[in-house]
Structures are given as structure tokens and as C-alpha cells.
mmCIF file with all atom_site columns, C-alpha atoms in Angstrom:
data_model
loop_
_atom_site.group_PDB
_atom_site.id
_atom_site.type_symbol
_atom_site.label_atom_id
_atom_site.label_alt_id
_atom_site.label_comp_id
_atom_site.label_asym_id
_atom_site.label_entity_id
_atom_site.label_seq_id
_atom_site.pdbx_PDB_ins_code
_atom_site.Cartn_x
_atom_site.Cartn_y
_atom_site.Cartn_z
_atom_site.occupancy
_atom_site.B_iso_or_equiv
_atom_site.pdbx_formal_charge
_atom_site.auth_seq_id
_atom_site.auth_comp_id
_atom_site.auth_asym_id
_atom_site.auth_atom_id
_atom_site.pdbx_PDB_model_num
ATOM 1  C CA . MET A 1 1  ? 11.500 -9.940  -16.708 1.00 0.00 ? 1  MET A CA 1
ATOM 2  C CA . SER A 1 2  ? 7.920  -10.038 -17.888 1.00 0.00 ? 2  SER A CA 1
ATOM 3  C CA . PHE A 1 3  ? 5.085  -7.933  -16.532 1.00 0.00 ? 3  PHE A CA 1
ATOM 4  C CA . ASP A 1 4  ? 2.133  -9.945  -15.239 1.00 0.00 ? 4  ASP A CA 1
ATOM 5  C CA . TYR A 1 5  ? -0.932 -7.676  -15.269 1.00 0.00 ? 5  TYR A CA 1
ATOM 6  C CA . LYS A 1 6  ? -3.158 -10.396 -13.751 1.00 0.00 ? 6  LYS A CA 1
ATOM 7  C CA . ARG A 1 7  ? -1.109 -10.278 -10.553 1.00 0.00 ? 7  ARG A CA 1
ATOM 8  C CA . LEU A 1 8  ? -1.536 -6.494  -10.486 1.00 0.00 ? 8  LEU A CA 1
ATOM 9  C CA . ILE A 1 9  ? -5.321 -6.568  -10.638 1.00 0.00 ? 9  ILE A CA 1
ATOM 10 C CA . LYS A 1 10 ? -5.741 -9.351  -8.075  1.00 0.00 ? 10 LYS A CA 1
ATOM 11 C CA . PHE A 1 11 ? -7.031 -7.561  -4.962  1.00 0.00 ? 11 PHE A CA 1
ATOM 12 C CA . GLU A 1 12 ? -5.440 -9.565  -2.152  1.00 0.00 ? 12 GLU A CA 1
ATOM 13 C CA . HIS A 1 13 ? -4.379 -7.911  1.076   1.00 0.00 ? 13 HIS A CA 1
ATOM 14 C CA . ASN A 1 14 ? -0.628 -7.378  1.021   1.00 0.00 ? 14 ASN A CA 1
ATOM 15 C CA . ILE A 1 15 ? -0.025 -4.669  3.657   1.00 0.00 ? 15 ILE A CA 1
ATOM 16 C CA . GLY A 1 16 ? 0.765  -5.626  7.240   1.00 0.00 ? 16 GLY A CA 1
ATOM 17 C CA . GLU A 1 17 ? -0.339 -3.790  10.384  1.00 0.00 ? 17 GLU A CA 1
ATOM 18 C CA . LYS A 1 18 ? 2.931  -1.906  10.910  1.00 0.00 ? 18 LYS A CA 1
ATOM 19 C CA . ASP A 1 19 ? 3.007  -0.847  7.268   1.00 0.00 ? 19 ASP A CA 1
ATOM 20 C CA . LYS A 1 20 ? -0.628 0.330   7.536   1.00 0.00 ? 20 LYS A CA 1
ATOM 21 C CA . LYS A 1 21 ? 0.169  2.507   10.548  1.00 0.00 ? 21 LYS A CA 1
ATOM 22 C CA . VAL A 1 22 ? 3.210  4.055   8.876   1.00 0.00 ? 22 VAL A CA 1
ATOM 23 C CA . ARG A 1 23 ? 1.252  4.749   5.689   1.00 0.00 ? 23 ARG A CA 1
ATOM 24 C CA . MET A 1 24 ? -1.687 6.246   7.596   1.00 0.00 ? 24 MET A CA 1
ATOM 25 C CA . VAL A 1 25 ? 0.462  8.571   9.733   1.00 0.00 ? 25 VAL A CA 1
ATOM 26 C CA . SER A 1 26 ? 2.644  9.713   6.844   1.00 0.00 ? 26 SER A CA 1
ATOM 27 C CA . GLY A 1 27 ? -0.415 10.181  4.614   1.00 0.00 ? 27 GLY A CA 1
ATOM 28 C CA . VAL A 1 28 ? -2.218 12.319  7.204   1.00 0.00 ? 28 VAL A CA 1
ATOM 29 C CA . VAL A 1 29 ? 0.939  14.397  7.737   1.00 0.00 ? 29 VAL A CA 1
ATOM 30 C CA . LEU A 1 30 ? 1.286  14.962  3.989   1.00 0.00 ? 30 LEU A CA 1
ATOM 31 C CA . LEU A 1 31 ? -2.394 15.872  3.679   1.00 0.00 ? 31 LEU A CA 1
ATOM 32 C CA . SER A 1 32 ? -2.200 18.424  6.481   1.00 0.00 ? 32 SER A CA 1
ATOM 33 C CA . VAL A 1 33 ? 1.031  19.955  5.160   1.00 0.00 ? 33 VAL A CA 1
ATOM 34 C CA . SER A 1 34 ? -0.477 20.162  1.674   1.00 0.00 ? 34 SER A CA 1
ATOM 35 C CA . LEU A 1 35 ? -3.381 22.199  3.040   1.00 0.00 ? 35 LEU A CA 1
ATOM 36 C CA . PHE A 1 36 ? -0.992 24.892  4.282   1.00 0.00 ? 36 PHE A CA 1
ATOM 37 C CA . THR A 1 37 ? 1.419  24.855  1.346   1.00 0.00 ? 37 THR A CA 1
ATOM 38 C CA . ALA A 1 38 ? -1.171 24.296  -1.431  1.00 0.00 ? 38 ALA A CA 1
ATOM 39 C CA . SER A 1 39 ? 0.962  21.540  -2.932  1.00 0.00 ? 39 SER A CA 1
ATOM 40 C CA . ILE A 1 40 ? -1.024 19.287  -5.252  1.00 0.00 ? 40 ILE A CA 1
ATOM 41 C CA . LEU A 1 41 ? 1.714  16.632  -5.349  1.00 0.00 ? 41 LEU A CA 1
ATOM 42 C CA . MET A 1 42 ? 1.733  16.261  -1.552  1.00 0.00 ? 42 MET A CA 1
ATOM 43 C CA . LEU A 1 43 ? -2.052 16.073  -1.583  1.00 0.00 ? 43 LEU A CA 1
ATOM 44 C CA . LEU A 1 44 ? -2.084 13.266  -4.157  1.00 0.00 ? 44 LEU A CA 1
ATOM 45 C CA . VAL A 1 45 ? 0.653  11.252  -2.439  1.00 0.00 ? 45 VAL A CA 1
ATOM 46 C CA . GLY A 1 46 ? -1.060 11.683  0.929   1.00 0.00 ? 46 GLY A CA 1
ATOM 47 C CA . LEU A 1 47 ? -4.377 10.532  -0.503  1.00 0.00 ? 47 LEU A CA 1
ATOM 48 C CA . ALA A 1 48 ? -2.732 7.490   -2.086  1.00 0.00 ? 48 ALA A CA 1
ATOM 49 C CA . LEU A 1 49 ? -1.036 6.550   1.194   1.00 0.00 ? 49 LEU A CA 1
ATOM 50 C CA . VAL A 1 50 ? -4.246 6.894   3.207   1.00 0.00 ? 50 VAL A CA 1
ATOM 51 C CA . ALA A 1 51 ? -6.240 4.950   0.589   1.00 0.00 ? 51 ALA A CA 1
ATOM 52 C CA . THR A 1 52 ? -3.777 2.039   0.456   1.00 0.00 ? 52 THR A CA 1
ATOM 53 C CA . SER A 1 53 ? -3.588 1.980   4.239   1.00 0.00 ? 53 SER A CA 1
ATOM 54 C CA . TYR A 1 54 ? -7.367 1.878   4.546   1.00 0.00 ? 54 TYR A CA 1
ATOM 55 C CA . SER A 1 55 ? -7.861 -0.799  1.888   1.00 0.00 ? 55 SER A CA 1
ATOM 56 C CA . GLY A 1 56 ? -4.903 -2.986  2.893   1.00 0.00 ? 56 GLY A CA 1
ATOM 57 C CA . TRP A 1 57 ? -3.886 -3.451  -0.741  1.00 0.00 ? 57 TRP A CA 1
ATOM 58 C CA . CYS A 1 58 ? -1.050 -1.733  -2.570  1.00 0.00 ? 58 CYS A CA 1
ATOM 59 C CA . PRO A 1 59 ? -0.901 -2.060  -6.377  1.00 0.00 ? 59 PRO A CA 1
ATOM 60 C CA . ALA A 1 60 ? 2.856  -1.450  -6.382  1.00 0.00 ? 60 ALA A CA 1
ATOM 61 C CA . TYR A 1 61 ? 3.354  -4.306  -3.918  1.00 0.00 ? 61 TYR A CA 1
ATOM 62 C CA . SER A 1 62 ? 1.154  -6.528  -6.107  1.00 0.00 ? 62 SER A CA 1
ATOM 63 C CA . SER A 1 63 ? 3.186  -5.783  -9.205  1.00 0.00 ? 63 SER A CA 1
ATOM 64 C CA . MET A 1 64 ? 6.430  -6.622  -7.371  1.00 0.00 ? 64 MET A CA 1
ATOM 65 C CA . ASP A 1 65 ? 4.867  -9.666  -5.652  1.00 0.00 ? 65 ASP A CA 1
ATOM 66 C CA . LYS A 1 66 ? 5.705  -8.201  -2.238  1.00 0.00 ? 66 LYS A CA 1
ATOM 67 C CA . ASN A 1 67 ? 3.763  -8.932  0.936   1.00 0.00 ? 67 ASN A CA 1
ATOM 68 C CA . THR A 1 68 ? 4.249  -7.381  4.395   1.00 0.00 ? 68 THR A CA 1
ATOM 69 C CA . LEU A 1 69 ? 1.502  -9.314  6.171   1.00 0.00 ? 69 LEU A CA 1
ATOM 70 C CA . GLY A 1 70 ? 4.040  -11.458 8.029   1.00 0.00 ? 70 GLY A CA 1
ATOM 71 C CA . THR A 1 71 ? 2.677  -14.925 7.407   1.00 0.00 ? 71 THR A CA 1
ATOM 72 C CA . ASN A 1 72 ? 3.569  -17.640 9.870   1.00 0.00 ? 72 ASN A CA 1
ATOM 73 C CA . THR A 1 73 ? 6.511  -19.500 8.298   1.00 0.00 ? 73 THR A CA 1
ATOM 74 C CA . ALA A 1 74 ? 6.636  -22.181 11.015  1.00 0.00 ? 74 ALA A CA 1
ATOM 75 C CA . ALA A 1 75 ? 3.141  -23.392 10.072  1.00 0.00 ? 75 ALA A CA 1
ATOM 76 C CA . ASP A 1 76 ? 4.040  -23.482 6.378   1.00 0.00 ? 76 ASP A CA 1
ATOM 77 C CA . GLY A 1 77 ? 6.949  -25.867 6.942   1.00 0.00 ? 77 GLY A CA 1
ATOM 78 C CA . GLN A 1 78 ? 4.878  -28.477 8.780   1.00 0.00 ? 78 GLN A CA 1
#
């Protein structure tokens, strides 16, 4: 398995609406909990989740060639 760095730096949207909502809610929860517990790790993970939700692009998904946008497969077959 070879690592393709060009696929990683290509900024194409790869996060669907449901995934965005889950990332945003969990990121906000982690950010608010980190304020009370003073946990730097929770703060960083929460910021990453909110940032990827806002931008619609996840670098981990790009590196694994994963996409949760839910493209229309019926239109692709015709």
C-alpha cells in the first residue's frame, strides 16, 4: 500500500451533511468540557472537529479516499 500525498492535499469536499452535524455537536461538547476540565487534548480534538465540520474537508478522509457526501449512484449508472 503506497501513500499518495497528492490525494491528501487535494481540497475537495468529502464530508456529508450528517457527518458535519455530528462533528459540530461533538466538537462543541468537547470544547465546552475542556473549558471546565482544562484538558488541552480535548480542546485540540474539539477544535479539529469543528474546523473540519466548518470546512467540509477532512484530511484523514482524503488520505483514505473516503467520502460521506452520498453521491447519487443511480445517475452514475446511466
